[in-house]
Coordinates of C-alpha atoms in Angstrom, one line a residue:
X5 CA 85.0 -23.1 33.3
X6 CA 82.1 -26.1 33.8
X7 CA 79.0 -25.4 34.8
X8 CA 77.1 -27.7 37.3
X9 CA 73.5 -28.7 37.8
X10 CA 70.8 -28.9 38.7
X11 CA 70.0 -25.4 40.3
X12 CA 69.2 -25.4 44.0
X13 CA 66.2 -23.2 44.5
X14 CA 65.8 -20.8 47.4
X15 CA 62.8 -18.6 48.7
X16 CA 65.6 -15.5 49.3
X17 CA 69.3 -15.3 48.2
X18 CA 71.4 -13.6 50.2
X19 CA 74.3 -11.8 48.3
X20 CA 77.2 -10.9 51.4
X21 CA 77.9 -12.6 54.5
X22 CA 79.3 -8.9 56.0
X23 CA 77.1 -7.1 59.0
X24 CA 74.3 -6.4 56.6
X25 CA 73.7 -9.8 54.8
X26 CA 74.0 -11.6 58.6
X27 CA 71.1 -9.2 59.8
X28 CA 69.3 -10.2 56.5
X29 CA 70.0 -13.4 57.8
X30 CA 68.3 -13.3 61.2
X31 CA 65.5 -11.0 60.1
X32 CA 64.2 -13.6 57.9
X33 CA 64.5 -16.1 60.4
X34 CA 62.3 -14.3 62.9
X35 CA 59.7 -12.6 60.5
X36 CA 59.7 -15.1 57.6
X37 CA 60.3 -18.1 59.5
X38 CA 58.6 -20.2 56.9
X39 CA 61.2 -19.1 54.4
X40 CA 64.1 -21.2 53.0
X41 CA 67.5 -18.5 52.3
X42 CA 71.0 -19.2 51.9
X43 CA 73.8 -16.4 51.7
X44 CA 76.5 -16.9 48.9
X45 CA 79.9 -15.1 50.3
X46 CA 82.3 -14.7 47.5
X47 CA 85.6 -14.9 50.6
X48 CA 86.2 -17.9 52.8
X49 CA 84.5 -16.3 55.6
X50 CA 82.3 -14.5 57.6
X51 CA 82.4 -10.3 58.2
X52 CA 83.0 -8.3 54.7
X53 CA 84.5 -5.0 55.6
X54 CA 85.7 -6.0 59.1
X55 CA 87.3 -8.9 57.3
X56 CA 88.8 -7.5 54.9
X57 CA 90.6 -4.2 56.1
X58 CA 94.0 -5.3 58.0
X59 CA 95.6 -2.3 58.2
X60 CA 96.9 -1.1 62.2
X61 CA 94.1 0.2 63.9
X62 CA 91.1 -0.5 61.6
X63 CA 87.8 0.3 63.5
X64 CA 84.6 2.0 63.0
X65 CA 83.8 5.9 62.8
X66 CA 80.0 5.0 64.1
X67 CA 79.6 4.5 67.9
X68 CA 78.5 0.3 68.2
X69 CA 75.3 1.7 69.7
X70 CA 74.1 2.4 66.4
X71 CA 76.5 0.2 64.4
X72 CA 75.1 -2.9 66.5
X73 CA 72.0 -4.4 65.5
X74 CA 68.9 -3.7 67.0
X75 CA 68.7 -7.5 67.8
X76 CA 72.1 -7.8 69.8
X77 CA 72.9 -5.3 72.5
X78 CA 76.6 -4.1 72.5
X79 CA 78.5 -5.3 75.6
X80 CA 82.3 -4.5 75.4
X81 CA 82.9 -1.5 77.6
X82 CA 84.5 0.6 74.2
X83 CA 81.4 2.8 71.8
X84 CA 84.6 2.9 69.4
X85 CA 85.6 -0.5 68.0
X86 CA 88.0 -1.5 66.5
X87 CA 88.0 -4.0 63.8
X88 CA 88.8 -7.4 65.3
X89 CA 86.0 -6.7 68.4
X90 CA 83.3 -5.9 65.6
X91 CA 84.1 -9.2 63.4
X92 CA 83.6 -10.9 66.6
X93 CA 80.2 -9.3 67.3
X94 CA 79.4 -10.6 64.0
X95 CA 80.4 -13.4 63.8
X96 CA 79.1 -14.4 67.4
X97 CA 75.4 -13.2 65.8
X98 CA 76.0 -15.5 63.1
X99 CA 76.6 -18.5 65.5
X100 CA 74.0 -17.7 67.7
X101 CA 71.4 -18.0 65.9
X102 CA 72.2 -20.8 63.4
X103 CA 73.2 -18.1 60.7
X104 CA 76.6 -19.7 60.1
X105 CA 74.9 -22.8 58.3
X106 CA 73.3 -21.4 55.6
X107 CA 76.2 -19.9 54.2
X108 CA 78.3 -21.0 51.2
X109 CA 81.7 -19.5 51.0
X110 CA 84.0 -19.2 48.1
X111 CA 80.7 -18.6 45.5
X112 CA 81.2 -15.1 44.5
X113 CA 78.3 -13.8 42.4
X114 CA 78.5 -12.9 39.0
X115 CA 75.2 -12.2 37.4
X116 CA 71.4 -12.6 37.6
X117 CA 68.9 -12.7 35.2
X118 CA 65.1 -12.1 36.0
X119 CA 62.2 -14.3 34.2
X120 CA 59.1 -12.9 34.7
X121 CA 57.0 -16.2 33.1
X122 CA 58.6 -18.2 36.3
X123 CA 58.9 -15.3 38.5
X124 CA 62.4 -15.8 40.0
X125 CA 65.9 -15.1 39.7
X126 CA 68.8 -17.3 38.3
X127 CA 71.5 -16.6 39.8
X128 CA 75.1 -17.6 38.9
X129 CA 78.2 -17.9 41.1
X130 CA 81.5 -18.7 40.7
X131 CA 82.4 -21.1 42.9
X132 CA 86.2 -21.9 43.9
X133 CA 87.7 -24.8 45.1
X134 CA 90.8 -25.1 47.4
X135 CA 92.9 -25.2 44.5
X136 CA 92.0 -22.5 42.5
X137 CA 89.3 -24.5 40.3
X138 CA 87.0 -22.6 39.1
X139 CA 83.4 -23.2 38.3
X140 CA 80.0 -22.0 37.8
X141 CA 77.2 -22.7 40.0
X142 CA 73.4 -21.8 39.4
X143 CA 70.4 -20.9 42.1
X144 CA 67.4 -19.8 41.2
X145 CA 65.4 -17.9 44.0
X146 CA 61.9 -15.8 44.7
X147 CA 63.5 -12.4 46.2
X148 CA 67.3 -11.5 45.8
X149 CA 68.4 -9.4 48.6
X150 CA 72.2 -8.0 48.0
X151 CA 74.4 -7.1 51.2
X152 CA 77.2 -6.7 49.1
X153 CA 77.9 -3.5 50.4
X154 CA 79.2 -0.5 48.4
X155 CA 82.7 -0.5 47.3
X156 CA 84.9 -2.7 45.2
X157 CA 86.8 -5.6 47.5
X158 CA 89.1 -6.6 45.1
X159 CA 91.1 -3.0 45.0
X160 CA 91.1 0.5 46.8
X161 CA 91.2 3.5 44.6
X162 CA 94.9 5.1 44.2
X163 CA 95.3 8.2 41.6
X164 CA 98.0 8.2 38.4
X165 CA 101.1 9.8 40.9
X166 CA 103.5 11.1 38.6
X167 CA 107.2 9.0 39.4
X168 CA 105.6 6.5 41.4
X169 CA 108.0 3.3 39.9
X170 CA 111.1 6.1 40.9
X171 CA 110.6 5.4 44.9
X172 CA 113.0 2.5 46.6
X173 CA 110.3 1.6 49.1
X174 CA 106.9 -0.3 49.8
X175 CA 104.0 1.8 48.6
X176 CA 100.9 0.1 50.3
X177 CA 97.1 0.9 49.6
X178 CA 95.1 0.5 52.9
X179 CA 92.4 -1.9 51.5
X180 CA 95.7 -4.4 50.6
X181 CA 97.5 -4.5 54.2
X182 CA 100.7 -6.9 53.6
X183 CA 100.8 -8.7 56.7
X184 CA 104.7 -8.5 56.9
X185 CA 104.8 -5.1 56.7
X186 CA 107.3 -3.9 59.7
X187 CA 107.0 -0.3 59.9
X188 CA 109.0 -0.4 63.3
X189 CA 111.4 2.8 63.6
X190 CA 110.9 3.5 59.9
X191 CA 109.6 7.2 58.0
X192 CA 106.2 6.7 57.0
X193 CA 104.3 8.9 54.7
X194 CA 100.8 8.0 54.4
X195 CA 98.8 9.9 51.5
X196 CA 94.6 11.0 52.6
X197 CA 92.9 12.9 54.9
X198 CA 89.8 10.7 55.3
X199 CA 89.0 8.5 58.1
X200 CA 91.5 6.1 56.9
X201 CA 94.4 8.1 57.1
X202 CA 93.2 9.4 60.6
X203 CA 93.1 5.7 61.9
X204 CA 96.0 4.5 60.6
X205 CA 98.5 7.9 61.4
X206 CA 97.9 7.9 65.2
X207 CA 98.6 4.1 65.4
X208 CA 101.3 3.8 63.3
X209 CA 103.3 6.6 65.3
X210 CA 103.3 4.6 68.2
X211 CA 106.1 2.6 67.0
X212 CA 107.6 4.6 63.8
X213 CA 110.3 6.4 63.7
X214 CA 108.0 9.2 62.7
X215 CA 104.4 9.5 60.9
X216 CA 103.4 12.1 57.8
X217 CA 99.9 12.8 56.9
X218 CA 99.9 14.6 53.4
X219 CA 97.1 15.8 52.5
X220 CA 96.0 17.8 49.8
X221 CA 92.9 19.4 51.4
X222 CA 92.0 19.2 55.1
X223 CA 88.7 17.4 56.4
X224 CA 86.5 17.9 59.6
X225 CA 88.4 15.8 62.6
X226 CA 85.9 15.7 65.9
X227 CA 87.4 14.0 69.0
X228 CA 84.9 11.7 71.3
X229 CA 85.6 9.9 73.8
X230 CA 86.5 5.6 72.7
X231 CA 84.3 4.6 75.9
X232 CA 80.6 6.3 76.5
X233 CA 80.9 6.7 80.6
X234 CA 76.9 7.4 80.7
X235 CA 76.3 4.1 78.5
X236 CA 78.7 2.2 80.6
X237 CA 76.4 3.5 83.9
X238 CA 73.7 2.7 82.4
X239 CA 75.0 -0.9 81.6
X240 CA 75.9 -1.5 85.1
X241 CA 72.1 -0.6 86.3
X242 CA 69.5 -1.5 84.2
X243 CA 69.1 -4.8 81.8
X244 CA 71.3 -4.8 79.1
X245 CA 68.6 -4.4 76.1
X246 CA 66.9 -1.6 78.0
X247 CA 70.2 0.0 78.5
X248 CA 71.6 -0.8 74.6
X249 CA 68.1 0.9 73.3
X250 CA 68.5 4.0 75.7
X251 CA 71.5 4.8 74.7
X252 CA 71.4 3.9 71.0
X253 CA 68.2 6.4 70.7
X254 CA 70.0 9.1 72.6
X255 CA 73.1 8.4 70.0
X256 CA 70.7 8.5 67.1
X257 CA 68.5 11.9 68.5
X258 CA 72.0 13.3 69.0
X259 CA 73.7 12.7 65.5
X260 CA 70.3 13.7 63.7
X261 CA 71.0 17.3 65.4
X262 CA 74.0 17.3 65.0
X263 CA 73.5 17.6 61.5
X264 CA 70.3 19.3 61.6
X265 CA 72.4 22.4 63.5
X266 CA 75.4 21.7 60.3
X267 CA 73.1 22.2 57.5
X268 CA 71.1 25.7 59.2
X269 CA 73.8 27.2 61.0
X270 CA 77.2 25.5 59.0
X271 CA 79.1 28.5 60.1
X272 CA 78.3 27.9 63.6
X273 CA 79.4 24.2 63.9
X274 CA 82.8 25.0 61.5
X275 CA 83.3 27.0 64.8
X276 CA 82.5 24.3 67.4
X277 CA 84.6 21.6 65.6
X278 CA 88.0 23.9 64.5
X279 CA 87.9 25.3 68.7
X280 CA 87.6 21.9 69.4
X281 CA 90.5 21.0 67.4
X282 CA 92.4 24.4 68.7
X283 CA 92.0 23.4 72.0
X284 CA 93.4 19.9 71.6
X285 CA 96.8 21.0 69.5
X286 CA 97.3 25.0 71.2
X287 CA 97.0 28.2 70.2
X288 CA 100.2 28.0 68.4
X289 CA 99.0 25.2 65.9
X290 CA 98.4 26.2 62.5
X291 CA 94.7 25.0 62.3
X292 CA 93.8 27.2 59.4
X293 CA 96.1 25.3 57.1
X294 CA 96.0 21.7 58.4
X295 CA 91.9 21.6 60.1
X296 CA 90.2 24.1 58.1
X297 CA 88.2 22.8 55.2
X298 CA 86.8 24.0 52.1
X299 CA 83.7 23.1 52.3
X300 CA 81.0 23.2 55.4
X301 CA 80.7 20.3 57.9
X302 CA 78.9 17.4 56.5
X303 CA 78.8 18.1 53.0
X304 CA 81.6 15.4 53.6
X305 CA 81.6 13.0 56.3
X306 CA 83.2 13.9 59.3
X307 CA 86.0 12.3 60.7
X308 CA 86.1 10.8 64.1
X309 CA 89.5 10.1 66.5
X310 CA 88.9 8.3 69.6
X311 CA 89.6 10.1 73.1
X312 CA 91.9 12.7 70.6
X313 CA 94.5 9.9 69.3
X314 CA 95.2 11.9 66.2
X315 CA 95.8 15.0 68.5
X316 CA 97.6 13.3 70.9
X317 CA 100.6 12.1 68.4
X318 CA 100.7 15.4 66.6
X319 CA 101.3 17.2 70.0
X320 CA 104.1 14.9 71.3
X321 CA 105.6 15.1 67.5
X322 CA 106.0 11.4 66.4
X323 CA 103.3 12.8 64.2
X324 CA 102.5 16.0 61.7
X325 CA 100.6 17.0 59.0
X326 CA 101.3 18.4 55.4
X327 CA 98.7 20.4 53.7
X328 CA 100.7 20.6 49.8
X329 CA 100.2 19.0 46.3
X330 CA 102.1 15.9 45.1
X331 CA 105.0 16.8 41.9
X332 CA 106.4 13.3 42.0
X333 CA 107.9 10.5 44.0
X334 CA 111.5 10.4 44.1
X335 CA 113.7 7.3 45.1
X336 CA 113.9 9.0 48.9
X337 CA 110.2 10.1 48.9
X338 CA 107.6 12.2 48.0
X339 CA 108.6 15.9 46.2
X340 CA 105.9 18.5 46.7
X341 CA 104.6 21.1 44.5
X342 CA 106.5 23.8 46.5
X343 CA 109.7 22.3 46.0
X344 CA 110.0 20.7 49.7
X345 CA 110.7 16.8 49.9
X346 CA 109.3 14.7 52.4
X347 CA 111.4 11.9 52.4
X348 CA 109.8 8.2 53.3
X349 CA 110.9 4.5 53.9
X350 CA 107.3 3.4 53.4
X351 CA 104.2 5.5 51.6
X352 CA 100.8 4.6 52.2
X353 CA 98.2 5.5 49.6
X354 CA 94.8 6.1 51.9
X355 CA 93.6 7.8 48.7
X356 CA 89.5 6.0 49.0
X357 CA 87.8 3.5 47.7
X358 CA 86.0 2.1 44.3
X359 CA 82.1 2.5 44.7
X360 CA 80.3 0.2 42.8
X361 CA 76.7 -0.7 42.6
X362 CA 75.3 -4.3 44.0
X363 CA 78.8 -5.5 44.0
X364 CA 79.8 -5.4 40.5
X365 CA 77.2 -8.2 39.0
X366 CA 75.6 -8.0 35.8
X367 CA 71.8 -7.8 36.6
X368 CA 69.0 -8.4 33.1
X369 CA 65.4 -8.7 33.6
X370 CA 63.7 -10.5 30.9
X371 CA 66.7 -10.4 29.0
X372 CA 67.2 -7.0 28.6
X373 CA 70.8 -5.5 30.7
X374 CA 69.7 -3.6 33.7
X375 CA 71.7 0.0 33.7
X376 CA 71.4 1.1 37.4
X377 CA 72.5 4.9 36.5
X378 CA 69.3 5.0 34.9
X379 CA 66.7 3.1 37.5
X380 CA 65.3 5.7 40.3
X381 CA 65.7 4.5 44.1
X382 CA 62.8 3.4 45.5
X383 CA 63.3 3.7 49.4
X384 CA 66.5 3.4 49.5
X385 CA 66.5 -0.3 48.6
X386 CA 64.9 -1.0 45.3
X387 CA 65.2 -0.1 42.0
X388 CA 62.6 1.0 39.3
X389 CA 61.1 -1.8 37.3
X390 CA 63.5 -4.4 38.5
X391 CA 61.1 -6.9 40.4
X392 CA 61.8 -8.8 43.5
X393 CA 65.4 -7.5 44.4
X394 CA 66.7 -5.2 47.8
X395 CA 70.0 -4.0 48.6
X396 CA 71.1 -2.9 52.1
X397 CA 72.8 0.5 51.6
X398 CA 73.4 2.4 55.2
X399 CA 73.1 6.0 55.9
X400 CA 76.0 8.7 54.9
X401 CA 75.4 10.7 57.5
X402 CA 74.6 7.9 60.3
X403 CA 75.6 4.8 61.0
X404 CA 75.2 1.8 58.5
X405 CA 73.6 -0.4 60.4
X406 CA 70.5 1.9 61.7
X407 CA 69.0 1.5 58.2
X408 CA 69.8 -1.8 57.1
X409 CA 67.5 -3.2 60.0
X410 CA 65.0 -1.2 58.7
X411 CA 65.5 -2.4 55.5
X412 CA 65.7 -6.3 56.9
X413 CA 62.6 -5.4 58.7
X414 CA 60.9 -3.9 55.3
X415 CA 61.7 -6.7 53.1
X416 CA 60.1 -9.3 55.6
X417 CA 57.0 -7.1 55.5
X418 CA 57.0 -7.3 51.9
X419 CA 57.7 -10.8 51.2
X420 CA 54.7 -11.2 53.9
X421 CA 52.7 -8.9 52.4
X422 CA 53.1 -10.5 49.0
X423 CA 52.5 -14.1 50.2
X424 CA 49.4 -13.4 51.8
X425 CA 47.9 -12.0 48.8
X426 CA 49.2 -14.8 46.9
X427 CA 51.6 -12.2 44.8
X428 CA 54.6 -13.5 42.9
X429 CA 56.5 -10.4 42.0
X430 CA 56.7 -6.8 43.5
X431 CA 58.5 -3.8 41.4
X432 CA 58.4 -0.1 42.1
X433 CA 57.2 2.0 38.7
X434 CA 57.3 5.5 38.5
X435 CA 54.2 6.9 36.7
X436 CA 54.5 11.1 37.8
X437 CA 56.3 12.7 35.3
X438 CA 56.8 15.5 37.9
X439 CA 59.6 13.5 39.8
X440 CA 62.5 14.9 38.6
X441 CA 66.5 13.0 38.6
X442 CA 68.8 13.9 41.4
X443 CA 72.3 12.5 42.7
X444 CA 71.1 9.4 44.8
X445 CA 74.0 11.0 47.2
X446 CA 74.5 14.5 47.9
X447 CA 78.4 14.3 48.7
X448 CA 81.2 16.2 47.9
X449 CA 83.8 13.8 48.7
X450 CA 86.1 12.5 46.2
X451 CA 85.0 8.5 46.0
X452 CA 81.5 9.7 45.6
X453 CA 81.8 12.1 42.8
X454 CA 84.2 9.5 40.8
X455 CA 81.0 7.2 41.0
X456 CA 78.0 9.5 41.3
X457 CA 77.4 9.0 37.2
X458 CA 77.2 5.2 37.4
X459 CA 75.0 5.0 40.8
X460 CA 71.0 5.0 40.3
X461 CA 69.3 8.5 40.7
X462 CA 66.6 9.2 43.1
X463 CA 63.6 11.3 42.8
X464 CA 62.7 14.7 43.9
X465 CA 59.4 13.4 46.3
X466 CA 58.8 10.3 48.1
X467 CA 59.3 6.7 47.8
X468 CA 62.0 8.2 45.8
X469 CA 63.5 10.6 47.8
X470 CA 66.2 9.7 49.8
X471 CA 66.2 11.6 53.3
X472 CA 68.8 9.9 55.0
X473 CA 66.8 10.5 58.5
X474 CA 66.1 7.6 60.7
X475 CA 63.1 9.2 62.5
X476 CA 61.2 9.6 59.4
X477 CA 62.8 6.1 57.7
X478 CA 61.1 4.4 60.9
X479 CA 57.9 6.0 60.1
X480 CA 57.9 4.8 56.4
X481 CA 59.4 1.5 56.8
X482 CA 58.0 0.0 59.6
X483 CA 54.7 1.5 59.5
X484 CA 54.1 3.1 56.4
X485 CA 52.0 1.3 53.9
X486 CA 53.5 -1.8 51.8
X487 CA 50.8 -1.2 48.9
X488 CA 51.3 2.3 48.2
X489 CA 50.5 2.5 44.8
X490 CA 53.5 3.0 43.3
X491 CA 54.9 -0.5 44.0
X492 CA 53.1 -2.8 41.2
X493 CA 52.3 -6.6 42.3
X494 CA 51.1 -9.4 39.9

């Protein structure tokens, strides 16, 4: 593989051209206007996850009130998107505002090394031609800023299923649609409980001959409505930011006490969601099997079906749901622990994703390897004693978007912060030896715990405490001090 020279050189490189790294984008352009960035994309084009996911029905488990950016008032008439609308949104705030032209597709990044003597990055990317070609190209930059996002693009996560060469049909993993795939009058199984497999099981059933969920636990489905009538009111009477901020804060408030109310009174919202769910299948569904979790809401993210489409198919039976363990695939199907067959001309495999930390690369400072597991999160953005680099990483129990603004917003602070003062490198350092190590998540979900020992920690007190709360995020990021002793400039 050649390498080519000479390195271009950039005050910020953007790592992602997905919904964070085109916020990154436009946040520098309004607050660091004086700044020179370009964002290398690893794909041939613009939107990350909304690109990338093809599977029927892909579309967002976050309202677009608070999955929009603060910047860009939502204006389709739908709070629940689906995937084509919210590429579009993206890519129309990409084009707006010049965005588009300072990206370079095809250069996926592979590593970056840190030389405090120059104080910058090198950073190397593989860069592919039409062809296939491959080759390396070199930037070297001030501040690296990763919008990478969180999982592994390249492939979902599907567990060792015993017999799984023994089936006659397609198996198909969510995160690899195959555009061909007709499904038309056909048996599908599709394997997951998460909000995957709640997406793609109502949709699906509208043209299958009939749709299984198997699932090996159940998870917390809420129904809400796919258009916000008070928003769309609102809309119609008042100027579209004022109405877009109105109801983004009431949407915020809202979700915050929502899971307030889950983590003091669990027992109390269990009972809210499963009547909820009761009321939408009958008194004669078994909820307790199929709706009833193990755990309390929120310990794993709740999942979210539009106006009650999941509901919907299970009630007029093109749908059901299977609440067993897997024995082993069979050439007709799936055979389940109990001794039951489910039998399948297509199984889907909505079994998660791969978390992986700033998008796989290999990250040294000063020539020594940087192991993330064992770098404290400062803010929810930076790492301990690895100078001049972000990552955008969204809220668990929020939408994704609220806090990478804030993180956009805080970076541009920084880099402000640090050019008026005529600093060259920023890097948090932890000197109390009374912060202790937690899980920089606290999730019980499967994808999370398969990760949790390679993702950095985060301390027990602030900056490294991780509250997930936008209120208080607000309050620290936007006006909370830059120079707070524990970030170190030189």
């Amino acid at each position: 593989m050649e390498t080519t020279n000479p390195n271009e050189h950039f005050d910020v490189l953007i790592v992602g051209a997905g919904l964070s790294g085109i916020g990154a984008g436009f946040h520098l352009q309004q607050k660091c206007p004086g700044k020179t960035y370009v964002i290398l994309e690893g794909r041939d084009c613009i939107g990350g996850t909304w690109d990338l996911f093809r599977y029927p029905g892909i579309r967002s488990d976050s309202d677009m009130f608070t999955l929009g950016y603060s910047f860009k008032p939502w204006t389709e008439p739908k709070a629940i998107a689906d995937g084509p609308r919210i590429l579009n949104y993206v890519r129309e705030t990409a084009a707006e505002n010049g965005i588009d032209r300072n990206i370079r597709f095809h250069h996926r990044v592979r590593r970056a090394s840190w030389s405090t003597p120059q104080a910058r990055w090198t950073v190397e990317a593989e860069r592919t031609s039409g062809e296939g070609a491959a080759e390396i190209v070199r930037f070297t930059c001030n501040f690296l800023f990763m919008c990478s996002g969180y999982y592994k693009y390249e492939e979902g996560y599907t567990p060792e299923f015993c017999g799984r060469d023994n089936f006659a049909g397609p198996i198909v993993h969510p995160q690899k649609w195959p555009e061909a795939l007709d499904y038309a009058g056909k048996r599908v199984v599709v394997i997951g409980s998460g909000a995957t497999a709640v997406t793609l099981v109502p949709e699906m059933a509208k043209t299958a001959a009939h749709v299984t969920m198997l699932q090996r636990s159940p998870t917390y489905v809420v129904s809400r409505p796919a258009q916000d009538a008070l928003a769309n009111k609102l809309r119609r009477n008042l100027p579209a930011k004022l109405a877009y901020h109105l109801i983004r804060w009431r949407n915020v408030l809202l979700g915050m006490y929502f899971f307030q109310l889950s983590r003091r009174k669990p027992a109390r919202v269990k009972q809210l969601i499963l009547g909820g769910v009761r009321m939408a299948l009958g008194p004669d569904y078994d909820v307790a099997t199929h709706f009833t979790p193990r755990y309390n809401p929120w310990d794993q993210r709740l999942c979210l079906v539009p106006d009650g489409d999941l509901f919907d198919a299970i009630r007029q039976q093109r749908a059901s749901v299977v609440t067993s363990e897997i024995d082993t695939f069979t050439p007709r199907g799936i055979r389940l622990k109990d001794g039951s067959e489910l039998e399948a001309d297509i199984i889907v495999t909505a079994t998660g994703l791969v978390l992986q930390v700033l998008g796989g690369i290999e990250v040294n400072v000063d020539g020594r390897a940087v192991d993330f597991s064992k770098t404290l999160n400062y803010k929810g953005m930076m790492y301990s004693d690895v100078p001049n680099l972000a990552s955008a990483f969204g809220y668990t129990n929020a939408s994704w978007t609220l806090k990478c603004d804030l993180t956009c917003e805080y970076v541009c602070r920084l880099i402000n912060y640090m050019d008026r003062h005529s600093y060259k490198q920023c890097m948090p350092h932890n000197v109390d030896p009374s912060i202790q190590e937690l899980p920089s998540l606290d999730f019980s979900s499967g994808y999370v715990q398969r990760a949790i020992a390679k993702m950095p920690k985060q301390g027990s007190k602030r900056p490294w405490r991780l509250y997930q709360n936008y209120a208080l995020d607000i309050v620290t990021l936007r006006f909370g001090k830059v120079d707070d002793g524990v970030m170190k400039y030189s």
